[in-house]
Amino acid sequence: MNQANGRERNGAFIHADFLLQSEAARHLYHRYAEAQPILDYHTHLSAKDIAEDRRFDNLFDIWLEGDHYKWRAMRSNGVSERFCTGDASPYEKFLAWAATVPHTLRNPLFHWTHLELKRYFSIGELLDTDTAPAIWQYANHQLTTDNSLTAQGILKRFQVQVVCTTDDPCDDLNAHRQIAGSAAGTRVYPTFRPDAALSLDAPQIFNSWVDRLGTTANTHISSLNRFLDALRLRHDEFHELGCRLSDHALQHCPAGFCTHAVAARIFERARSGHSISVEEHEKFASFMMLFFGHLDREKGWTKQLHLGARRNANMRGLQSLGPDAGFDSMGDWPQAATLGAYLDRLDQENALPQIILYNVNPCDNYAFATMAANFHQSGQPGKVQFGSAWWFLDQKEGIEWQLNALSNTGLLSRFIGMLTDSRSLMSFPRHEYFRRVLCNLIGDDIEKGLIPGREELVGPMIENICFNNAHQFLGLKLPADFVAQPGSAKSVSYIK
């Protein structure tokens, strides 16, 4: 294949104009998006790794450890579980991944793999069984010698101004306290994720978690009121450490609203070890989600709703490896009715916080995008956001679908942009990936004459989606030494 047909420049797959398929796209990306800093407001990064400024021993530790995206691809390629999550050595697992990479063509993993190798280690070769030994050796040498590849070094290297982790209310948050008192340049904030508070349909798990919550909150939880008080206390402590976001991962928004008295009876049954019916679980979950909505609104937080995933579909995989091991898929629950009922109930109670809606099923993109526009507040642009393409949709086509649905039914210019939703410090190039896809989409519209190529109209929108909108919307404090990127579009000009 010649280089022109392969879109390669100077023999490299990842080059300066990767994914940028028009002159307008290249101009927008390099002038307005490329230099923007990162505000990563939803991740699953380890606060402990950041607090300790972890130095990774090898490419497996920083790149493959805990990455269920790669595990899924390897299993699909027939790789034994021993080389995914089992007892194989780090190098053996890396070689198994390297043998899988050529089979990921047209899967976003092929793009991400080579973008990450390029940005972290300046490695331009394609990863396969032939190049794997040299790549392993070269990357490992950098990991053990380059201070920009420690946990905190990576944050500085990629201009990450803010990171929000995802934290259980039972977490003692000591790592966050350590970071807050350190010289780490990036602000690292916890996110309040109380999913276990809704898990009373599994009484043994629920009761164990409630006991842990009581220990963390230094109280004995003997009633629903004590339970709510403990959660409120932890919510306060998260707030003191800079937390301004909560998060919930749900199949769908519960909307079987009930009174406090009914919720109390259901809580007491679960605490006594009795099984809970589907209807009782829905009622209790609905009660708790309203409670959490009130807490967030009172403190000016933003609530994130991740909806629609079909988790743990493979019971054998769940029993042997636990959750978050790569056995999840898109679900197909009806979303609009219950989501609308939940948001409307909060709105009626004057308790609707800022909301970000994440959708995992493309069939629901327009339902989510149009639902977001139903709820607004005077003087506050985009109070309910249709969030960035999530999980299985976090790839070029899925990102474009989300951007198009939002553009067609709402205001793209008010969109708060990308996040990594990742457990890996190797994932920050996903912001670059998103920005390239965004600029390519807008550039294509300019080339086709669908929108004007006026830089003072388009340039600020790109900059805002990349960083400014999220900063203004979320109200997270930036590092004291942060210097804003100067606006590039100061006068009327035209993209050629």
Short mmCIF file of C-alpha atoms in Angstrom, two decimals:
data_model
loop_
_atom_site.label_atom_id
_atom_site.label_comp_id
_atom_site.label_asym_id
_atom_site.label_seq_id
_atom_site.Cartn_x
_atom_site.Cartn_y
_atom_site.Cartn_z
CA MET A 1 0.00 0.00 0.00
CA ASN A 2 1.45 3.39 -0.86
CA GLN A 3 1.67 6.06 1.81
CA ALA A 4 -0.95 8.35 0.25
CA ASN A 5 -3.58 5.62 0.29
CA GLY A 6 -2.64 4.68 3.85
CA ARG A 7 -2.82 8.33 4.96
CA GLU A 8 0.67 7.96 6.39
CA ARG A 9 3.14 10.82 6.52
CA ASN A 10 6.84 10.07 6.35
CA GLY A 11 6.11 6.38 6.91
CA ALA A 12 4.45 6.93 10.30
CA PHE A 13 0.93 5.78 11.13
CA ILE A 14 0.55 8.34 13.95
CA HIS A 15 1.54 11.65 12.42
CA ALA A 16 0.77 15.33 12.99
CA ASP A 17 -2.41 15.24 10.92
CA PHE A 18 -3.73 11.86 12.10
CA LEU A 19 -7.55 11.70 11.61
CA LEU A 20 -7.60 15.23 10.16
CA GLN A 21 -8.94 14.74 6.65
CA SER A 22 -9.26 18.31 5.37
CA GLU A 23 -7.30 21.52 5.41
CA ALA A 24 -9.94 23.14 7.59
CA ALA A 25 -9.75 20.27 10.10
CA ARG A 26 -5.98 20.51 10.29
CA HIS A 27 -6.13 24.27 10.80
CA LEU A 28 -8.73 24.02 13.57
CA TYR A 29 -6.89 21.29 15.43
CA HIS A 30 -3.39 22.76 15.31
CA ARG A 31 -4.48 26.34 16.05
CA TYR A 32 -7.28 25.90 18.56
CA ALA A 33 -7.33 22.40 20.07
CA GLU A 34 -3.83 20.96 20.22
CA ALA A 35 -2.39 23.21 22.94
CA GLN A 36 -5.41 23.18 25.24
CA PRO A 37 -4.84 21.77 28.73
CA ILE A 38 -6.86 18.86 30.13
CA LEU A 39 -9.60 18.85 32.75
CA ASP A 40 -10.40 15.16 33.24
CA TYR A 41 -13.55 15.26 35.34
CA HIS A 42 -14.36 11.54 35.32
CA THR A 43 -11.69 8.86 35.74
CA HIS A 44 -11.12 5.67 37.70
CA LEU A 45 -7.47 6.48 38.39
CA SER A 46 -5.90 5.41 41.66
CA ALA A 47 -5.53 8.36 44.03
CA LYS A 48 -2.98 6.25 45.91
CA ASP A 49 -0.78 5.94 42.79
CA ILE A 50 -0.89 9.71 42.33
CA ALA A 51 -0.25 10.45 46.00
CA GLU A 52 2.79 8.16 46.02
CA ASP A 53 3.92 9.41 42.58
CA ARG A 54 4.15 5.79 41.49
CA ARG A 55 6.95 4.80 39.17
CA PHE A 56 5.92 1.85 37.03
CA ASP A 57 8.28 -1.08 36.70
CA ASN A 58 7.37 -2.04 33.16
CA LEU A 59 4.95 -1.53 30.28
CA PHE A 60 2.53 -4.12 31.65
CA ASP A 61 2.11 -2.29 34.96
CA ILE A 62 1.26 1.05 33.38
CA TRP A 63 -0.56 -0.18 30.28
CA LEU A 64 -2.17 -3.60 30.66
CA GLU A 65 -2.85 -3.94 34.38
CA GLY A 66 -6.61 -3.82 34.88
CA ASP A 67 -7.44 -2.91 31.26
CA HIS A 68 -10.61 -4.85 30.47
CA TYR A 69 -10.78 -3.33 26.96
CA LYS A 70 -7.61 -5.20 26.07
CA TRP A 71 -8.73 -8.35 27.89
CA ARG A 72 -11.91 -8.48 25.81
CA ALA A 73 -9.93 -8.18 22.58
CA MET A 74 -7.46 -10.85 23.68
CA ARG A 75 -10.25 -13.27 24.63
CA SER A 76 -11.90 -12.62 21.26
CA ASN A 77 -8.57 -13.53 19.69
CA GLY A 78 -8.56 -16.88 21.50
CA VAL A 79 -5.92 -15.93 24.08
CA SER A 80 -5.96 -18.01 27.25
CA GLU A 81 -7.19 -16.26 30.41
CA ARG A 82 -3.80 -16.94 31.93
CA PHE A 83 -2.37 -14.20 29.69
CA CYS A 84 -5.21 -11.75 30.44
CA THR A 85 -5.82 -11.87 34.19
CA GLY A 86 -3.98 -15.02 35.19
CA ASP A 87 -0.54 -15.94 36.53
CA ALA A 88 1.52 -15.40 33.37
CA SER A 89 4.47 -13.06 33.77
CA PRO A 90 4.09 -9.38 32.81
CA TYR A 91 6.25 -9.94 29.72
CA GLU A 92 4.21 -12.96 28.61
CA LYS A 93 1.00 -10.93 28.96
CA PHE A 94 2.54 -8.10 26.95
CA LEU A 95 3.55 -10.51 24.18
CA ALA A 96 0.00 -11.91 24.12
CA TRP A 97 -1.34 -8.38 23.71
CA ALA A 98 1.23 -7.61 20.99
CA ALA A 99 0.10 -10.71 19.08
CA THR A 100 -3.50 -9.48 19.33
CA VAL A 101 -2.93 -5.90 18.18
CA PRO A 102 -2.72 -6.65 14.41
CA HIS A 103 -6.15 -8.28 14.71
CA THR A 104 -7.66 -5.08 16.16
CA LEU A 105 -7.74 -3.26 12.83
CA ARG A 106 -10.87 -1.03 12.74
CA ASN A 107 -11.25 -1.44 16.49
CA PRO A 108 -10.40 1.79 18.38
CA LEU A 109 -7.80 -0.19 20.32
CA PHE A 110 -5.57 -0.11 17.24
CA HIS A 111 -5.67 3.69 17.21
CA TRP A 112 -5.32 4.08 20.97
CA THR A 113 -2.45 1.58 21.20
CA HIS A 114 -0.28 3.38 18.70
CA LEU A 115 -1.25 6.87 19.82
CA GLU A 116 -0.23 5.95 23.37
CA LEU A 117 3.07 4.40 22.33
CA LYS A 118 3.83 7.52 20.33
CA ARG A 119 2.89 10.10 22.96
CA TYR A 120 4.45 8.39 25.98
CA PHE A 121 7.55 6.80 24.48
CA SER A 122 7.98 8.36 21.00
CA ILE A 123 7.60 4.87 19.52
CA GLY A 124 6.33 5.05 15.95
CA GLU A 125 6.56 1.38 14.99
CA LEU A 126 3.42 -0.72 14.77
CA LEU A 127 3.15 -3.18 17.64
CA ASP A 128 3.20 -6.86 16.68
CA THR A 129 5.10 -10.00 17.62
CA ASP A 130 8.18 -8.86 15.67
CA THR A 131 8.46 -5.40 17.22
CA ALA A 132 7.28 -6.36 20.72
CA PRO A 133 10.67 -7.31 22.29
CA ALA A 134 12.35 -4.05 21.29
CA ILE A 135 9.32 -1.95 22.27
CA TRP A 136 9.17 -3.67 25.66
CA GLN A 137 12.84 -3.02 26.35
CA TYR A 138 12.81 0.58 25.10
CA ALA A 139 9.62 1.57 26.95
CA ASN A 140 10.74 -0.10 30.18
CA HIS A 141 14.01 1.80 30.12
CA GLN A 142 12.12 5.08 29.86
CA LEU A 143 9.70 4.12 32.62
CA THR A 144 12.54 3.45 35.04
CA THR A 145 14.60 6.55 34.17
CA ASP A 146 12.29 9.32 32.92
CA ASN A 147 10.71 11.43 35.67
CA SER A 148 7.97 12.59 33.30
CA LEU A 149 6.64 9.01 33.33
CA THR A 150 5.85 8.73 37.02
CA ALA A 151 2.20 9.21 38.00
CA GLN A 152 2.59 12.91 38.78
CA GLY A 153 5.08 13.38 35.95
CA ILE A 154 2.52 12.12 33.44
CA LEU A 155 -0.09 14.58 34.72
CA LYS A 156 2.34 17.45 34.19
CA ARG A 157 3.51 16.14 30.82
CA PHE A 158 -0.05 16.13 29.43
CA GLN A 159 -1.02 19.48 31.01
CA VAL A 160 -3.65 17.80 33.17
CA GLN A 161 -4.90 20.62 35.38
CA VAL A 162 -7.62 18.65 37.18
CA VAL A 163 -8.34 14.96 37.70
CA CYS A 164 -11.45 13.62 39.40
CA THR A 165 -11.23 10.06 40.68
CA THR A 166 -14.24 7.84 41.49
CA ASP A 167 -14.63 7.04 45.17
CA ASP A 168 -16.93 5.03 47.41
CA PRO A 169 -18.45 6.91 50.38
CA CYS A 170 -16.66 4.36 52.62
CA ASP A 171 -13.25 5.47 51.32
CA ASP A 172 -11.21 7.23 54.00
CA LEU A 173 -9.88 9.67 51.34
CA ASN A 174 -6.41 9.66 52.94
CA ALA A 175 -4.73 9.57 49.52
CA HIS A 176 -6.63 12.70 48.53
CA ARG A 177 -5.54 14.44 51.72
CA GLN A 178 -1.95 13.49 50.95
CA ILE A 179 -2.19 14.90 47.42
CA ALA A 180 -3.83 18.11 48.65
CA GLY A 181 -0.93 18.68 51.03
CA SER A 182 1.76 17.87 48.45
CA ALA A 183 3.52 19.79 45.71
CA ALA A 184 1.73 17.87 42.96
CA GLY A 185 0.89 20.42 40.30
CA THR A 186 -2.41 18.82 39.28
CA ARG A 187 -5.54 19.23 41.41
CA VAL A 188 -6.96 15.80 42.24
CA TYR A 189 -10.50 15.64 43.60
CA PRO A 190 -12.68 12.74 44.71
CA THR A 191 -16.08 11.96 43.18
CA PHE A 192 -18.92 10.66 45.37
CA ARG A 193 -20.10 7.29 43.95
CA PRO A 194 -22.71 5.74 46.30
CA ASP A 195 -23.90 2.90 44.06
CA ALA A 196 -23.71 0.40 46.91
CA ALA A 197 -26.37 2.37 48.78
CA LEU A 198 -28.88 1.04 46.23
CA SER A 199 -27.77 -2.60 46.42
CA LEU A 200 -30.21 -3.86 49.05
CA ASP A 201 -31.53 -6.38 46.51
CA ALA A 202 -28.38 -8.30 47.59
CA PRO A 203 -28.82 -8.05 51.40
CA GLN A 204 -25.53 -9.70 52.35
CA ILE A 205 -23.51 -7.30 50.19
CA PHE A 206 -25.65 -4.35 51.20
CA ASN A 207 -25.40 -5.01 54.92
CA SER A 208 -21.66 -5.48 54.79
CA TRP A 209 -21.33 -2.16 53.00
CA VAL A 210 -23.65 -0.36 55.43
CA ASP A 211 -21.51 -1.63 58.32
CA ARG A 212 -18.39 -0.28 56.60
CA LEU A 213 -20.11 3.05 56.06
CA GLY A 214 -20.97 3.21 59.75
CA THR A 215 -17.35 2.55 60.67
CA THR A 216 -16.08 5.26 58.31
CA ALA A 217 -18.70 7.75 59.54
CA ASN A 218 -18.09 6.72 63.17
CA THR A 219 -21.73 5.85 63.83
CA HIS A 220 -23.93 2.81 64.32
CA ILE A 221 -26.47 2.58 61.51
CA SER A 222 -29.61 1.17 63.07
CA SER A 223 -32.27 2.95 61.00
CA LEU A 224 -32.86 4.67 57.70
CA ASN A 225 -32.37 8.07 59.35
CA ARG A 226 -28.97 7.00 60.69
CA PHE A 227 -28.13 5.69 57.22
CA LEU A 228 -29.01 9.02 55.61
CA ASP A 229 -27.09 10.92 58.29
CA ALA A 230 -23.97 8.84 57.64
CA LEU A 231 -24.19 9.47 53.91
CA ARG A 232 -24.72 13.17 54.50
CA LEU A 233 -21.66 13.27 56.74
CA ARG A 234 -19.51 11.58 54.10
CA HIS A 235 -20.93 13.92 51.44
CA ASP A 236 -19.78 16.84 53.62
CA GLU A 237 -16.30 15.37 54.02
CA PHE A 238 -15.96 14.82 50.27
CA HIS A 239 -16.99 18.45 49.74
CA GLU A 240 -14.29 19.67 52.15
CA LEU A 241 -11.68 17.96 49.97
CA GLY A 242 -12.88 19.78 46.84
CA CYS A 243 -15.33 17.21 45.51
CA ARG A 244 -17.95 18.83 43.30
CA LEU A 245 -19.28 15.81 41.40
CA SER A 246 -21.24 12.69 42.23
CA ASP A 247 -21.72 9.68 39.99
CA HIS A 248 -24.20 6.83 39.62
CA ALA A 249 -23.99 3.79 37.34
CA LEU A 250 -27.53 2.53 36.76
CA GLN A 251 -29.37 0.28 34.32
CA HIS A 252 -32.01 3.00 34.20
CA CYS A 253 -33.13 5.82 36.47
CA PRO A 254 -35.41 4.41 39.18
CA ALA A 255 -38.75 6.20 39.25
CA GLY A 256 -40.94 4.22 41.66
CA PHE A 257 -41.10 7.04 44.18
CA CYS A 258 -42.26 6.29 47.73
CA THR A 259 -42.59 7.97 51.12
CA HIS A 260 -39.93 8.07 53.80
CA ALA A 261 -41.97 5.63 55.88
CA VAL A 262 -42.11 3.06 53.09
CA ALA A 263 -38.37 3.43 52.43
CA ALA A 264 -37.69 2.96 56.15
CA ARG A 265 -39.63 -0.31 56.23
CA ILE A 266 -37.78 -1.62 53.18
CA PHE A 267 -34.45 -0.62 54.74
CA GLU A 268 -35.30 -2.44 57.98
CA ARG A 269 -36.23 -5.60 56.06
CA ALA A 270 -32.93 -5.56 54.20
CA ARG A 271 -30.95 -4.93 57.39
CA SER A 272 -32.69 -7.93 58.94
CA GLY A 273 -31.41 -10.10 56.10
CA HIS A 274 -34.75 -10.56 54.36
CA SER A 275 -34.93 -10.73 50.57
CA ILE A 276 -36.27 -7.65 48.81
CA SER A 277 -38.72 -7.75 45.92
CA VAL A 278 -38.08 -6.06 42.59
CA GLU A 279 -40.79 -3.50 43.39
CA GLU A 280 -39.34 -2.77 46.83
CA HIS A 281 -35.87 -2.31 45.35
CA GLU A 282 -37.20 0.13 42.78
CA LYS A 283 -38.98 2.15 45.47
CA PHE A 284 -35.96 2.29 47.76
CA ALA A 285 -33.58 3.16 44.92
CA SER A 286 -35.94 5.94 43.81
CA PHE A 287 -36.09 7.32 47.34
CA MET A 288 -32.30 7.30 47.64
CA MET A 289 -31.73 8.90 44.24
CA LEU A 290 -33.99 11.79 45.24
CA PHE A 291 -32.07 12.08 48.50
CA PHE A 292 -28.75 12.21 46.63
CA GLY A 293 -30.19 14.79 44.23
CA HIS A 294 -31.06 17.06 47.14
CA LEU A 295 -27.58 16.70 48.63
CA ASP A 296 -25.92 17.62 45.34
CA ARG A 297 -28.19 20.61 44.72
CA GLU A 298 -27.60 21.97 48.22
CA LYS A 299 -23.84 22.02 47.67
CA GLY A 300 -23.84 23.09 44.03
CA TRP A 301 -22.44 19.77 42.79
CA THR A 302 -22.85 18.19 39.38
CA LYS A 303 -24.50 14.77 39.26
CA GLN A 304 -23.33 12.26 36.64
CA LEU A 305 -25.68 9.50 35.49
CA HIS A 306 -24.14 6.58 33.59
CA LEU A 307 -27.12 4.69 32.22
CA GLY A 308 -27.82 1.54 30.26
CA ALA A 309 -24.90 -0.87 30.70
CA ARG A 310 -25.63 -4.61 30.93
CA ARG A 311 -23.04 -5.56 33.50
CA ASN A 312 -21.65 -8.98 34.39
CA ALA A 313 -23.41 -10.83 31.58
CA ASN A 314 -21.08 -13.82 31.96
CA MET A 315 -21.81 -15.32 35.38
CA ARG A 316 -18.89 -17.73 35.21
CA GLY A 317 -16.58 -14.81 34.47
CA LEU A 318 -18.04 -12.79 37.34
CA GLN A 319 -17.65 -15.66 39.81
CA SER A 320 -14.04 -16.35 38.85
CA LEU A 321 -12.74 -12.82 38.23
CA GLY A 322 -15.21 -10.43 39.84
CA PRO A 323 -16.81 -7.31 38.31
CA ASP A 324 -15.17 -4.91 35.83
CA ALA A 325 -13.26 -7.73 34.17
CA GLY A 326 -14.58 -7.31 30.64
CA PHE A 327 -17.90 -9.16 30.71
CA ASP A 328 -20.22 -6.19 30.20
CA SER A 329 -22.19 -5.00 27.18
CA MET A 330 -24.81 -2.52 26.04
CA GLY A 331 -28.24 -2.93 27.61
CA ASP A 332 -31.57 -2.20 26.00
CA TRP A 333 -33.79 -0.92 28.81
CA PRO A 334 -36.33 1.80 28.07
CA GLN A 335 -34.64 4.98 29.29
CA ALA A 336 -36.69 8.06 28.41
CA ALA A 337 -39.73 7.56 30.67
CA THR A 338 -37.89 6.88 33.92
CA LEU A 339 -35.11 9.40 33.22
CA GLY A 340 -37.68 12.09 32.47
CA ALA A 341 -39.68 11.22 35.60
CA TYR A 342 -36.56 11.40 37.80
CA LEU A 343 -35.35 14.73 36.45
CA ASP A 344 -38.85 16.19 36.58
CA ARG A 345 -39.38 15.10 40.18
CA LEU A 346 -36.15 16.77 41.25
CA ASP A 347 -37.09 19.86 39.28
CA GLN A 348 -40.52 20.01 40.94
CA GLU A 349 -38.84 19.81 44.35
CA ASN A 350 -36.43 22.60 43.35
CA ALA A 351 -33.65 20.07 43.89
CA LEU A 352 -32.35 19.50 40.35
CA PRO A 353 -28.56 19.86 40.39
CA GLN A 354 -26.44 20.20 37.30
CA ILE A 355 -26.61 16.88 35.49
CA ILE A 356 -24.42 15.04 32.99
CA LEU A 357 -26.14 12.17 31.16
CA TYR A 358 -23.98 9.40 29.70
CA ASN A 359 -25.51 6.93 27.28
CA VAL A 360 -24.06 3.55 26.27
CA ASN A 361 -26.62 2.54 23.61
CA PRO A 362 -26.62 4.59 20.38
CA CYS A 363 -30.35 3.88 19.97
CA ASP A 364 -30.89 6.26 22.89
CA ASN A 365 -28.68 9.14 21.75
CA TYR A 366 -31.53 11.35 20.62
CA ALA A 367 -33.65 10.47 23.66
CA PHE A 368 -30.82 11.62 25.95
CA ALA A 369 -29.95 14.69 23.89
CA THR A 370 -33.54 15.92 23.75
CA MET A 371 -34.19 15.08 27.42
CA ALA A 372 -31.26 17.28 28.44
CA ALA A 373 -32.84 20.31 26.75
CA ASN A 374 -36.07 19.92 28.74
CA PHE A 375 -34.52 21.27 31.92
CA HIS A 376 -32.86 24.64 32.17
CA GLN A 377 -32.14 27.51 34.51
CA SER A 378 -32.07 31.19 33.66
CA GLY A 379 -28.54 32.50 33.32
CA GLN A 380 -26.98 29.04 33.31
CA PRO A 381 -26.12 27.56 29.90
CA GLY A 382 -26.53 23.81 29.55
CA LYS A 383 -27.65 22.89 33.07
CA VAL A 384 -28.35 19.31 31.94
CA GLN A 385 -25.62 18.04 29.62
CA PHE A 386 -25.66 15.17 27.16
CA GLY A 387 -22.24 13.83 28.13
CA SER A 388 -19.47 12.56 25.92
CA ALA A 389 -19.66 9.21 24.14
CA TRP A 390 -19.24 6.54 26.79
CA TRP A 391 -17.64 3.09 27.00
CA PHE A 392 -18.46 1.12 23.84
CA LEU A 393 -19.27 4.40 22.07
CA ASP A 394 -15.95 6.01 23.01
CA GLN A 395 -14.51 5.67 19.50
CA LYS A 396 -14.47 7.73 16.31
CA GLU A 397 -17.90 6.77 15.02
CA GLY A 398 -19.52 6.82 18.46
CA ILE A 399 -18.03 10.23 19.24
CA GLU A 400 -19.39 11.56 15.95
CA TRP A 401 -22.84 10.12 16.71
CA GLN A 402 -22.91 11.87 20.08
CA LEU A 403 -21.69 15.17 18.63
CA ASN A 404 -24.25 15.00 15.82
CA ALA A 405 -27.17 14.19 18.13
CA LEU A 406 -26.19 17.02 20.44
CA SER A 407 -25.66 19.44 17.55
CA ASN A 408 -29.00 18.60 15.94
CA THR A 409 -31.08 18.96 19.10
CA GLY A 410 -29.12 21.25 21.41
CA LEU A 411 -26.11 23.56 21.60
CA LEU A 412 -22.78 21.97 20.73
CA SER A 413 -21.04 25.22 21.70
CA ARG A 414 -22.05 24.64 25.36
CA PHE A 415 -20.80 21.03 25.47
CA ILE A 416 -18.35 20.31 28.30
CA GLY A 417 -16.24 17.91 26.27
CA MET A 418 -14.16 14.81 26.81
CA LEU A 419 -13.04 12.65 29.74
CA THR A 420 -11.05 9.42 29.88
CA ASP A 421 -13.24 7.26 32.20
CA SER A 422 -10.09 5.17 32.55
CA ARG A 423 -8.11 3.29 35.19
CA SER A 424 -4.87 3.84 33.29
CA LEU A 425 -2.48 6.78 33.32
CA MET A 426 -1.77 5.83 29.70
CA SER A 427 -5.20 7.07 28.57
CA PHE A 428 -4.73 10.84 28.37
CA PRO A 429 -4.25 10.76 24.57
CA ARG A 430 -7.98 10.01 24.38
CA HIS A 431 -8.44 13.76 24.85
CA GLU A 432 -6.27 14.30 21.78
CA TYR A 433 -8.24 11.62 19.93
CA PHE A 434 -11.54 13.34 20.76
CA ARG A 435 -10.19 16.75 19.75
CA ARG A 436 -9.02 15.41 16.40
CA VAL A 437 -12.43 13.82 15.77
CA LEU A 438 -14.19 17.06 16.77
CA CYS A 439 -12.02 19.22 14.53
CA ASN A 440 -12.37 16.78 11.64
CA LEU A 441 -16.17 16.88 11.97
CA ILE A 442 -16.33 20.68 12.10
CA GLY A 443 -13.71 21.02 9.38
CA ASP A 444 -15.72 18.74 7.10
CA ASP A 445 -18.77 20.97 7.62
CA ILE A 446 -16.69 24.01 6.69
CA GLU A 447 -15.32 22.33 3.56
CA LYS A 448 -18.88 21.46 2.50
CA GLY A 449 -20.15 24.98 3.15
CA LEU A 450 -22.51 23.81 5.91
CA ILE A 451 -21.09 26.29 8.42
CA PRO A 452 -19.04 29.44 7.77
CA GLY A 453 -15.29 29.24 8.07
CA ARG A 454 -15.07 32.34 10.23
CA GLU A 455 -12.38 31.80 12.83
CA GLU A 456 -13.91 34.10 15.42
CA LEU A 457 -17.06 31.99 15.23
CA VAL A 458 -15.56 28.50 15.13
CA GLY A 459 -12.22 28.88 16.92
CA PRO A 460 -13.58 29.86 20.35
CA MET A 461 -16.12 27.05 20.19
CA ILE A 462 -13.34 24.50 19.72
CA GLU A 463 -11.33 25.97 22.60
CA ASN A 464 -14.37 26.02 24.87
CA ILE A 465 -15.34 22.41 24.18
CA CYS A 466 -11.76 21.30 24.81
CA PHE A 467 -11.40 22.98 28.22
CA ASN A 468 -13.18 26.22 29.08
CA ASN A 469 -16.75 24.93 29.18
CA ALA A 470 -15.92 22.16 31.64
CA HIS A 471 -14.00 24.56 33.86
CA GLN A 472 -16.85 27.05 33.97
CA PHE A 473 -19.59 24.44 34.33
CA LEU A 474 -18.04 22.32 37.07
CA GLY A 475 -16.52 25.06 39.20
CA LEU A 476 -13.43 23.01 40.07
CA LYS A 477 -10.46 24.99 41.34
CA LEU A 478 -7.45 24.94 39.04
CA PRO A 479 -3.81 24.89 40.21
CA ALA A 480 -2.69 28.23 41.61
CA ASP A 481 -0.08 28.64 38.87
CA PHE A 482 -2.47 27.87 36.01
CA VAL A 483 -2.16 30.30 33.10
CA ALA A 484 -5.09 30.28 30.68
CA GLN A 485 -4.35 29.68 27.03
CA PRO A 486 -4.74 33.01 25.22
CA GLY A 487 -7.64 33.17 22.80
CA SER A 488 -6.41 32.61 19.26
CA ALA A 489 -9.40 34.00 17.38
CA LYS A 490 -9.22 37.73 18.04
CA SER A 491 -10.40 39.08 14.74
CA VAL A 492 -12.63 38.09 11.83
CA SER A 493 -10.73 35.82 9.47
CA TYR A 494 -11.49 32.86 7.29
CA ILE A 495 -10.30 29.29 7.23
CA LYS A 496 -9.00 28.65 3.76
#
